[in-house]
Short mmCIF file of C-alpha atoms in Angstrom, two decimals:
data_model
loop_
_atom_site.label_atom_id
_atom_site.label_comp_id
_atom_site.label_asym_id
_atom_site.label_seq_id
_atom_site.Cartn_x
_atom_site.Cartn_y
_atom_site.Cartn_z
CA UNK A 4 93.76 136.75 72.45
CA UNK A 5 93.80 137.23 76.20
CA UNK A 6 93.54 140.28 78.45
CA UNK A 7 96.67 140.28 80.63
CA UNK A 8 96.34 140.34 84.40
CA UNK A 9 98.27 143.59 84.66
CA UNK A 10 95.63 145.16 82.41
CA UNK A 11 92.90 143.88 84.72
CA UNK A 12 94.65 145.41 87.74
CA UNK A 13 95.02 148.71 85.93
CA UNK A 14 91.35 148.61 85.03
CA UNK A 15 90.35 148.17 88.67
CA UNK A 16 92.52 151.08 89.84
CA UNK A 17 91.11 153.42 87.21
CA UNK A 18 87.55 152.41 87.92
CA UNK A 19 88.01 153.20 91.63
CA UNK A 20 89.38 156.65 90.92
CA UNK A 21 85.94 158.28 90.76
CA UNK A 22 83.36 159.67 88.40
CA UNK A 23 85.83 162.06 86.78
CA UNK A 24 87.33 159.06 84.98
CA UNK A 25 83.98 157.90 83.61
CA UNK A 26 85.05 158.31 79.94
CA UNK A 27 88.13 156.20 80.65
CA UNK A 28 85.93 153.52 82.23
CA UNK A 29 83.74 153.44 79.13
CA UNK A 30 86.86 153.15 77.01
CA UNK A 31 88.13 150.27 79.17
CA UNK A 32 84.87 148.37 78.78
CA UNK A 33 84.85 148.93 75.02
CA UNK A 34 88.42 147.73 74.79
CA UNK A 35 87.56 144.61 76.82
CA UNK A 36 84.63 143.88 74.53
CA UNK A 37 86.88 144.15 71.51
CA UNK A 38 89.36 141.74 73.08
CA UNK A 39 86.56 139.31 73.92
CA UNK A 40 85.17 139.50 70.39
CA UNK A 41 88.61 138.89 68.91
CA UNK A 42 89.17 135.95 71.25
CA UNK A 43 85.86 134.30 70.35
CA UNK A 44 86.56 134.76 66.64
CA UNK A 45 90.02 133.20 67.11
CA UNK A 46 88.57 130.26 69.03
CA UNK A 47 85.97 129.64 66.34
CA UNK A 48 88.46 130.01 63.49
CA UNK A 49 90.31 126.90 64.64
CA UNK A 50 87.29 124.85 63.62
CA UNK A 51 87.11 126.23 60.06
CA UNK A 52 90.32 124.44 59.00
CA UNK A 53 88.61 121.04 59.19
CA UNK A 54 87.56 119.21 56.06
CA UNK A 55 83.84 118.63 55.54
CA UNK A 56 84.20 114.97 56.50
CA UNK A 57 86.26 115.82 59.61
CA UNK A 58 83.75 118.50 60.59
CA UNK A 59 80.91 115.96 60.34
CA UNK A 60 82.76 113.44 62.49
CA UNK A 61 83.83 116.18 64.88
CA UNK A 62 80.18 117.14 65.31
CA UNK A 63 79.34 113.51 66.11
CA UNK A 64 81.89 113.60 68.93
CA UNK A 65 80.25 116.73 70.32
CA UNK A 66 76.80 115.16 70.28
CA UNK A 67 75.47 114.75 73.83
CA UNK A 68 74.94 111.08 74.70
CA UNK A 69 72.78 110.38 77.74
CA UNK A 70 72.73 107.42 80.11
CA UNK A 71 69.64 106.15 81.94
CA UNK A 72 70.93 104.12 84.87
CA UNK A 73 68.64 103.47 87.79
CA UNK A 74 69.60 102.55 91.33
CA UNK A 75 68.54 98.97 92.14
CA UNK A 76 65.85 98.36 94.75
CA UNK A 77 67.31 98.39 98.30
CA UNK A 78 67.97 95.02 99.85
CA UNK A 79 65.53 93.84 102.48
CA UNK A 80 66.61 94.14 106.12
CA UNK A 81 65.12 92.56 109.20
CA UNK A 82 62.87 94.74 111.38
CA UNK A 83 65.32 94.37 114.27
CA UNK A 84 68.28 95.53 112.16
CA UNK A 85 66.33 98.48 110.82
CA UNK A 86 65.43 99.64 114.34
CA UNK A 87 68.94 99.17 115.62
CA UNK A 88 70.63 101.21 112.89
CA UNK A 89 68.61 103.08 110.26
CA UNK A 90 70.27 102.71 106.89
CA UNK A 91 71.06 105.79 104.85
CA UNK A 92 69.94 105.79 101.22
CA UNK A 93 72.26 103.97 98.83
CA UNK A 94 74.08 106.17 96.30
CA UNK A 95 75.59 105.45 92.91
CA UNK A 96 79.02 105.78 94.52
CA UNK A 97 78.06 103.01 96.94
CA UNK A 98 76.98 100.85 94.04
CA UNK A 99 80.20 101.59 92.15
CA UNK A 100 82.33 100.51 95.13
CA UNK A 101 80.19 97.46 95.96
CA UNK A 102 81.57 94.25 94.41
CA UNK A 103 78.17 92.58 94.71
CA UNK A 104 76.19 95.46 93.19
CA UNK A 105 73.61 94.67 90.52
CA UNK A 106 75.22 97.49 88.53
CA UNK A 107 78.70 95.95 88.64
CA UNK A 108 78.61 94.97 84.99
CA UNK A 109 77.64 98.53 84.03
CA UNK A 110 80.81 99.94 85.55
CA UNK A 111 83.07 96.97 84.83
CA UNK A 112 81.86 95.01 81.77
CA UNK A 113 83.13 91.42 81.62
CA UNK A 114 85.67 89.80 79.30
CA UNK A 115 83.09 89.04 76.64
CA UNK A 116 82.93 92.72 75.64
CA UNK A 117 86.73 93.27 75.65
CA UNK A 118 88.27 95.54 72.99
CA UNK A 119 90.58 93.26 70.99
CA UNK A 120 92.65 94.67 68.10
CA UNK A 121 93.64 91.13 67.01
CA UNK A 122 90.14 90.32 65.80
CA UNK A 123 88.37 91.38 62.65
CA UNK A 124 86.06 93.92 64.24
CA UNK A 125 84.38 95.18 61.07
CA UNK A 126 82.78 98.53 61.74
CA UNK A 127 84.05 98.42 65.34
CA UNK A 128 87.71 98.75 64.36
CA UNK A 129 89.42 101.77 65.95
CA UNK A 130 86.49 102.42 68.27
CA UNK A 131 87.16 103.22 71.92
CA UNK A 132 84.77 101.68 74.47
CA UNK A 133 85.30 103.50 77.79
CA UNK A 134 85.23 101.15 80.76
CA UNK A 135 85.63 97.90 78.83
CA UNK A 136 88.63 95.57 79.20
CA UNK A 137 91.25 96.63 76.64
CA UNK A 138 93.58 93.93 75.28
CA UNK A 139 97.09 94.32 73.89
CA UNK A 140 98.39 92.58 70.76
CA UNK A 141 99.08 89.43 72.80
CA UNK A 142 95.51 89.27 74.07
CA UNK A 143 96.25 90.35 77.63
CA UNK A 144 94.53 93.23 79.46
CA UNK A 145 96.61 96.40 79.21
CA UNK A 146 98.29 97.27 82.50
CA UNK A 147 99.26 100.96 82.34
CA UNK A 148 97.33 102.69 85.11
CA UNK A 149 97.82 106.31 86.14
CA UNK A 150 99.83 106.71 82.98
CA UNK A 151 100.71 109.10 80.23
CA UNK A 152 101.55 109.14 76.52
CA UNK A 153 104.79 110.12 74.78
CA UNK A 154 104.86 110.66 71.03
CA UNK A 155 108.43 110.03 69.87
CA UNK A 156 109.50 111.93 66.77
CA UNK A 157 112.45 109.62 66.20
CA UNK A 158 110.43 106.40 66.02
CA UNK A 159 107.13 108.01 64.95
CA UNK A 160 105.41 105.92 67.62
CA UNK A 161 103.21 106.54 70.65
CA UNK A 162 104.39 105.11 73.97
CA UNK A 163 102.00 104.56 76.84
CA UNK A 164 103.65 104.32 80.27
CA UNK A 165 101.78 103.39 83.44
CA UNK A 166 101.59 101.39 86.66
CA UNK A 167 101.73 97.64 86.11
CA UNK A 168 99.22 96.29 88.63
CA UNK A 169 98.83 92.66 87.64
CA UNK A 170 99.01 91.37 91.20
CA UNK A 171 96.71 90.71 94.17
CA UNK A 172 94.93 93.62 95.84
CA UNK A 173 95.20 93.83 99.64
CA UNK A 174 95.34 96.30 102.55
CA UNK A 175 98.69 96.81 104.29
CA UNK A 176 96.83 97.43 107.57
CA UNK A 177 93.22 97.78 108.73
CA UNK A 178 92.84 101.45 107.77
CA UNK A 179 95.23 101.33 104.83
CA UNK A 180 94.14 102.02 101.26
CA UNK A 181 93.81 99.17 98.80
CA UNK A 182 97.12 98.47 97.11
CA UNK A 183 99.09 96.13 94.86
CA UNK A 184 102.79 95.55 95.51
CA UNK A 185 105.03 97.51 93.17
CA UNK A 186 105.81 95.47 90.06
CA UNK A 187 107.13 98.30 87.89
CA UNK A 188 106.37 100.74 85.11
CA UNK A 189 105.00 99.23 81.93
CA UNK A 190 105.36 100.51 78.38
CA UNK A 191 103.13 99.88 75.37
CA UNK A 192 103.77 101.11 71.83
CA UNK A 193 101.34 102.02 69.07
CA UNK A 194 101.14 103.78 65.72
CA UNK A 195 97.44 104.51 65.93
CA UNK A 196 96.59 104.98 69.68
CA UNK A 197 94.31 101.94 69.52
CA UNK A 198 96.48 98.88 68.82
CA UNK A 199 98.99 98.49 71.66
CA UNK A 200 102.05 96.22 71.81
CA UNK A 201 103.44 95.33 75.23
CA UNK A 202 107.08 96.42 75.40
CA UNK A 203 107.47 94.98 78.91
CA UNK A 204 108.43 96.40 82.27
CA UNK A 205 110.79 99.31 81.58
CA UNK A 206 111.44 100.13 85.25
CA UNK A 207 111.22 97.13 87.56
CA UNK A 208 110.57 96.93 91.30
CA UNK A 209 113.29 95.95 93.75
CA UNK A 210 112.42 92.56 95.22
CA UNK A 211 114.88 92.25 98.14
CA UNK A 212 116.49 95.59 99.06
CA UNK A 213 114.05 97.06 101.59
CA UNK A 214 115.91 100.39 101.66
CA UNK A 215 115.43 101.00 97.92
CA UNK A 216 112.77 103.47 96.74
CA UNK A 217 111.45 100.84 94.32
CA UNK A 218 111.14 98.12 96.97
CA UNK A 219 107.99 96.16 96.22
CA UNK A 220 106.24 97.11 99.49
CA UNK A 221 106.57 100.82 98.73
CA UNK A 222 104.48 102.94 96.36
CA UNK A 223 105.14 103.92 92.73
CA UNK A 224 102.39 105.95 91.03
CA UNK A 225 101.63 108.11 87.98
CA UNK A 226 104.83 107.70 85.88
CA UNK A 227 105.28 110.22 83.10
CA UNK A 228 108.02 110.28 80.41
CA UNK A 229 109.33 113.11 78.25
CA UNK A 230 112.21 113.22 75.74
CA UNK A 231 115.10 115.64 76.06
CA UNK A 232 116.33 116.66 72.58
CA UNK A 233 119.56 118.14 73.96
CA UNK A 234 120.74 115.06 75.83
CA UNK A 235 118.88 112.47 73.75
CA UNK A 236 117.63 110.87 76.98
CA UNK A 237 114.11 109.75 77.87
CA UNK A 238 113.31 110.99 81.35
CA UNK A 239 110.72 109.46 83.67
CA UNK A 240 109.30 111.12 86.78
CA UNK A 241 106.95 109.37 89.21
CA UNK A 242 105.38 109.61 92.67
CA UNK A 243 107.48 107.61 95.16
CA UNK A 244 106.16 106.82 98.63
CA UNK A 245 106.21 104.34 101.48
CA UNK A 246 103.26 102.13 102.33
CA UNK A 247 101.92 104.77 104.76
CA UNK A 248 102.32 107.65 102.29
CA UNK A 249 104.71 109.58 104.53
CA UNK A 250 107.73 109.77 102.16
CA UNK A 251 105.77 111.85 99.63
CA UNK A 252 108.53 112.32 97.06
CA UNK A 253 109.24 112.27 93.34
CA UNK A 254 111.51 109.74 91.69
CA UNK A 255 113.57 110.20 88.52
CA UNK A 256 114.85 107.66 85.99
CA UNK A 257 116.47 107.91 82.55
CA UNK A 258 116.90 105.76 79.45
CA UNK A 259 118.57 105.83 76.05
CA UNK A 260 115.46 104.37 74.43
CA UNK A 261 111.72 104.95 74.86
CA UNK A 262 111.30 101.22 75.52
CA UNK A 263 113.87 101.24 78.31
CA UNK A 264 115.35 99.90 80.38
CA UNK A 265 115.21 103.00 82.60
CA UNK A 266 117.98 103.58 85.14
CA UNK A 267 116.59 104.84 88.45
CA UNK A 268 118.52 107.88 89.75
CA UNK A 269 117.08 109.11 93.05
CA UNK A 270 114.04 110.48 94.91
CA UNK A 271 113.55 113.81 96.61
CA UNK A 272 110.96 116.22 97.93
CA UNK A 273 110.89 118.93 95.24
CA UNK A 274 111.50 122.46 96.52
CA UNK A 275 111.53 120.96 100.02
CA UNK A 276 107.81 120.12 99.98
CA UNK A 277 105.86 116.87 100.12
CA UNK A 278 104.83 115.65 96.68
CA UNK A 279 102.04 113.19 95.87
CA UNK A 280 100.03 113.07 92.62
CA UNK A 281 102.22 114.61 89.93
CA UNK A 282 102.65 115.08 86.20
CA UNK A 283 105.05 116.58 83.68
CA UNK A 284 104.41 119.12 80.94
CA UNK A 285 106.85 119.96 78.14
CA UNK A 286 106.21 123.36 76.55
CA UNK A 287 106.70 124.41 72.93
CA UNK A 288 110.05 126.05 73.78
CA UNK A 289 111.43 122.80 75.20
CA UNK A 290 111.15 123.85 78.85
CA UNK A 291 109.67 121.06 80.98
CA UNK A 292 107.65 121.57 84.17
CA UNK A 293 106.82 119.49 87.23
CA UNK A 294 103.33 119.88 88.70
CA UNK A 295 102.46 118.12 91.95
CA UNK A 296 99.94 118.06 94.78
CA UNK A 297 101.58 119.27 97.99
CA UNK A 298 101.07 120.30 101.63
CA UNK A 299 98.90 117.24 102.20
CA UNK A 300 97.08 117.81 98.89
CA UNK A 301 95.96 121.30 99.96
CA UNK A 302 97.78 123.09 97.12
CA UNK A 303 99.36 122.39 93.77
CA UNK A 304 102.97 123.42 93.10
CA UNK A 305 104.48 124.05 89.69
CA UNK A 306 108.03 124.79 88.57
CA UNK A 307 110.48 124.28 85.65
CA UNK A 308 112.96 121.43 85.45
CA UNK A 309 116.64 121.97 84.65
CA UNK A 310 117.94 121.61 81.10
CA UNK A 311 118.59 117.88 81.53
CA UNK A 312 115.03 117.33 82.95
CA UNK A 313 116.50 115.35 85.87
CA UNK A 314 115.94 117.89 88.66
CA UNK A 315 113.66 120.74 89.58
CA UNK A 316 115.03 124.28 89.55
CA UNK A 317 114.57 126.62 92.52
CA UNK A 318 111.69 128.43 90.79
CA UNK A 319 108.26 127.36 92.04
CA UNK A 320 104.77 128.76 92.35
CA UNK A 321 101.91 127.62 94.56
CA UNK A 322 98.63 127.45 92.67
CA UNK A 323 95.00 126.51 93.44
CA UNK A 324 95.86 127.22 97.05
CA UNK A 325 93.56 125.56 99.57
CA UNK A 326 91.46 123.89 96.86
CA UNK A 327 92.56 120.30 97.62
CA UNK A 328 93.03 119.14 94.03
CA UNK A 329 95.06 116.19 92.72
CA UNK A 330 95.69 114.17 89.54
CA UNK A 331 96.75 117.20 87.44
CA UNK A 332 96.73 116.81 83.64
CA UNK A 333 98.02 119.77 81.58
CA UNK A 334 97.70 120.70 77.92
CA UNK A 335 98.00 123.79 75.75
CA UNK A 336 95.77 125.17 73.02
CA UNK A 337 96.23 128.38 70.99
CA UNK A 338 98.67 129.82 73.56
CA UNK A 339 96.48 129.12 76.59
CA UNK A 340 97.37 126.57 79.26
CA UNK A 341 94.64 124.30 80.60
CA UNK A 342 94.72 121.86 83.48
CA UNK A 343 92.22 119.21 84.57
CA UNK A 344 92.25 118.11 88.21
CA UNK A 345 90.21 115.89 90.50
CA UNK A 346 89.17 116.19 94.12
CA UNK A 347 90.78 114.14 96.89
CA UNK A 348 88.47 111.24 97.73
CA UNK A 349 90.83 108.24 97.64
CA UNK A 350 89.52 105.56 95.24
CA UNK A 351 86.01 107.09 95.04
CA UNK A 352 85.36 109.08 91.84
CA UNK A 353 84.58 112.80 92.12
CA UNK A 354 84.04 115.92 90.04
CA UNK A 355 86.73 117.08 87.62
CA UNK A 356 87.47 120.79 87.27
CA UNK A 357 89.25 122.71 84.52
CA UNK A 358 91.64 125.57 85.22
CA UNK A 359 93.12 128.02 82.71
CA UNK A 360 96.01 130.45 82.58
CA UNK A 361 97.90 132.68 80.16
CA UNK A 362 101.16 131.68 81.86
CA UNK A 363 102.02 128.18 82.99
CA UNK A 364 103.31 129.61 86.28
CA UNK A 365 99.95 131.21 86.90
CA UNK A 366 97.76 132.73 88.11
CA UNK A 367 95.32 129.91 87.29
CA UNK A 368 91.57 130.42 87.16
CA UNK A 369 89.00 127.67 87.69
CA UNK A 370 86.49 127.64 84.83
CA UNK A 371 84.21 124.72 85.70
CA UNK A 372 83.37 121.05 85.18
CA UNK A 373 84.32 119.88 81.66
CA UNK A 374 82.10 116.76 81.58
CA UNK A 375 79.15 116.64 79.18
CA UNK A 376 76.63 113.84 78.67
CA UNK A 377 75.89 110.66 80.56
CA UNK A 378 73.72 111.96 83.38
CA UNK A 379 74.18 114.17 86.42
CA UNK A 380 76.02 111.54 88.47
CA UNK A 381 78.24 110.72 85.48
CA UNK A 382 79.23 114.36 85.24
CA UNK A 383 79.78 114.72 89.00
CA UNK A 384 82.07 111.69 89.07
CA UNK A 385 84.06 112.34 85.86
CA UNK A 386 82.22 109.35 84.33
CA UNK A 387 83.24 107.27 87.36
CA UNK A 388 86.91 107.86 86.61
CA UNK A 389 89.89 110.06 87.47
CA UNK A 390 91.97 111.94 84.90
CA UNK A 391 95.62 111.14 84.32
CA UNK A 392 96.70 112.72 81.00
CA UNK A 393 95.52 114.72 77.98
CA UNK A 394 96.83 113.60 74.57
CA UNK A 395 97.26 116.31 71.90
CA UNK A 396 96.28 115.25 68.39
CA UNK A 397 97.70 116.63 65.17
CA UNK A 398 95.47 117.36 62.20
CA UNK A 399 92.26 118.17 64.07
CA UNK A 400 92.43 121.62 65.72
CA UNK A 401 90.90 121.75 69.18
CA UNK A 402 90.59 117.96 69.63
CA UNK A 403 92.41 115.99 72.33
CA UNK A 404 92.00 112.64 74.08
CA UNK A 405 91.19 112.78 77.79
CA UNK A 406 92.77 109.76 79.50
CA UNK A 407 91.29 108.60 82.80
CA UNK A 408 91.36 105.57 85.09
CA UNK A 409 88.22 103.90 86.39
CA UNK A 410 89.71 102.53 89.58
CA UNK A 411 88.54 99.20 90.94
CA UNK A 412 89.72 99.21 94.60
CA UNK A 413 88.40 95.65 95.09
CA UNK A 414 90.71 94.37 92.35
CA UNK A 415 93.11 97.09 91.18
CA UNK A 416 94.51 95.05 88.29
CA UNK A 417 90.98 95.13 86.82
CA UNK A 418 90.82 98.94 86.86
CA UNK A 419 89.65 100.22 83.48
CA UNK A 420 90.54 103.00 81.09
CA UNK A 421 88.14 105.77 80.14
CA UNK A 422 89.40 107.58 77.04
CA UNK A 423 87.05 110.28 75.72
CA UNK A 424 87.14 113.14 73.19
CA UNK A 425 88.07 116.53 74.63
CA UNK A 426 87.42 119.71 72.67
CA UNK A 427 88.33 123.35 73.19
CA UNK A 428 86.61 126.28 71.57
CA UNK A 429 83.04 126.87 72.69
CA UNK A 430 81.95 129.70 75.04
CA UNK A 431 81.86 129.00 78.75
CA UNK A 432 78.61 127.95 80.43
CA UNK A 433 79.05 130.72 83.00
CA UNK A 434 81.28 133.71 83.55
CA UNK A 435 84.34 133.01 85.66
CA UNK A 436 85.57 135.17 88.53
CA UNK A 437 87.43 138.39 87.60
CA UNK A 438 86.17 138.24 84.00
CA UNK A 439 84.27 141.58 84.19
CA UNK A 440 81.30 139.81 82.65
CA UNK A 441 83.25 138.77 79.56
CA UNK A 442 83.97 135.14 78.53
CA UNK A 443 87.76 135.34 78.29
CA UNK A 444 88.33 131.58 78.28
CA UNK A 445 87.17 128.95 75.83
CA UNK A 446 85.20 126.05 77.22
CA UNK A 447 86.96 122.70 77.67
CA UNK A 448 84.46 119.88 77.02
CA UNK A 449 84.81 116.14 77.63
CA UNK A 450 81.99 114.25 75.93
CA UNK A 451 80.65 110.94 77.17
CA UNK A 452 80.30 108.20 74.55
CA UNK A 453 79.75 104.46 74.96
CA UNK A 454 81.81 104.08 71.79
CA UNK A 455 83.66 106.57 69.62
CA UNK A 456 86.60 106.92 67.30
CA UNK A 457 88.90 109.67 66.07
CA UNK A 458 87.64 111.74 63.11
CA UNK A 459 90.50 110.79 60.80
CA UNK A 460 90.02 106.99 61.09
#
């Protein structure tokens, strides 16, 4: 149970009224403590519904797993070079971005360790191995970067949509970011979230028409798909841009089937603002929302879509103003909305933050870094990855899958997937702002594991 913002405002006004309202202040504090106690009991009660076996496996997922990675010895430089330009100390980020690093195989393990559902894996079946190559049912590396998952009630299947990047990496100009020409949006299907069948390109690039949004030299990023029960249509939204990232728009496409083909409709700047990293969230009442980084990534904007999910309504709120966050990934647990975002550092990994709200339109409060385990640099780089989606799981209260991309800017088609268990329900590590000393939010935790599987496997 949450203390509403209007109650907080009322509390502040009363407390400023003077000593004559001291009894009321005491009553307010007591009331807040009761709310906090009830909230913590509610958060903990979600865990009691697990079976003994599930609880044991759940506890294994929450076990802190450490990494002991050491920086390699610096390379020798000539005395003349050292005098001419002193070299700053090498960091783990430098090693991550360096193709010739001695740690390359730590961040990007080779084909020999690939996760392959076609093979008899024995005790390794259904295990996720973050950072390893992940093969589809045809034996090819999965190409679904910056993607999201749709669970379709009609087919009882999971569908994974993402950027298909199986092409050469290059720079459009000297200062341009690494890129791959647009090939299209891929779709993979699965019954178990581990074995993935390639359903092909469901939205293809335009090869010849240079004026088309999907022209191959443009940008298509972070596709997300939701199903509209009223129209029966599957609706895809994505970030559409030009090679210089000046168009900054969203694109919309629709399909009769989850496996496409999707018919591209149009692009626009939602609410009249630039839009870059974006995502969709469909609430329990069927209302869908668009969330996007805007004003040159300074703020996030959020607003509902229309009933058909093919356009944004006029309603919009600016959130996390001035915080420069991108890659939003939203989910909901026990009536509370949570969002994971990353900083804006191009292809370099950075620290994830979690934000929480009682209302999806805000206000949103930042409650800290969700990453647990690995080591300090793992936690400060979101395990050398960037979030893209959070998958809700049925049957295990408080457990989700955090989906992230470990980008490889030297060879984008070889970017990896980092899927990790995400839990909600423990107390916060520290008290957030405006909490009056009370832990009003549950902690969101993403646990590092070299290998893990879901509790009900």
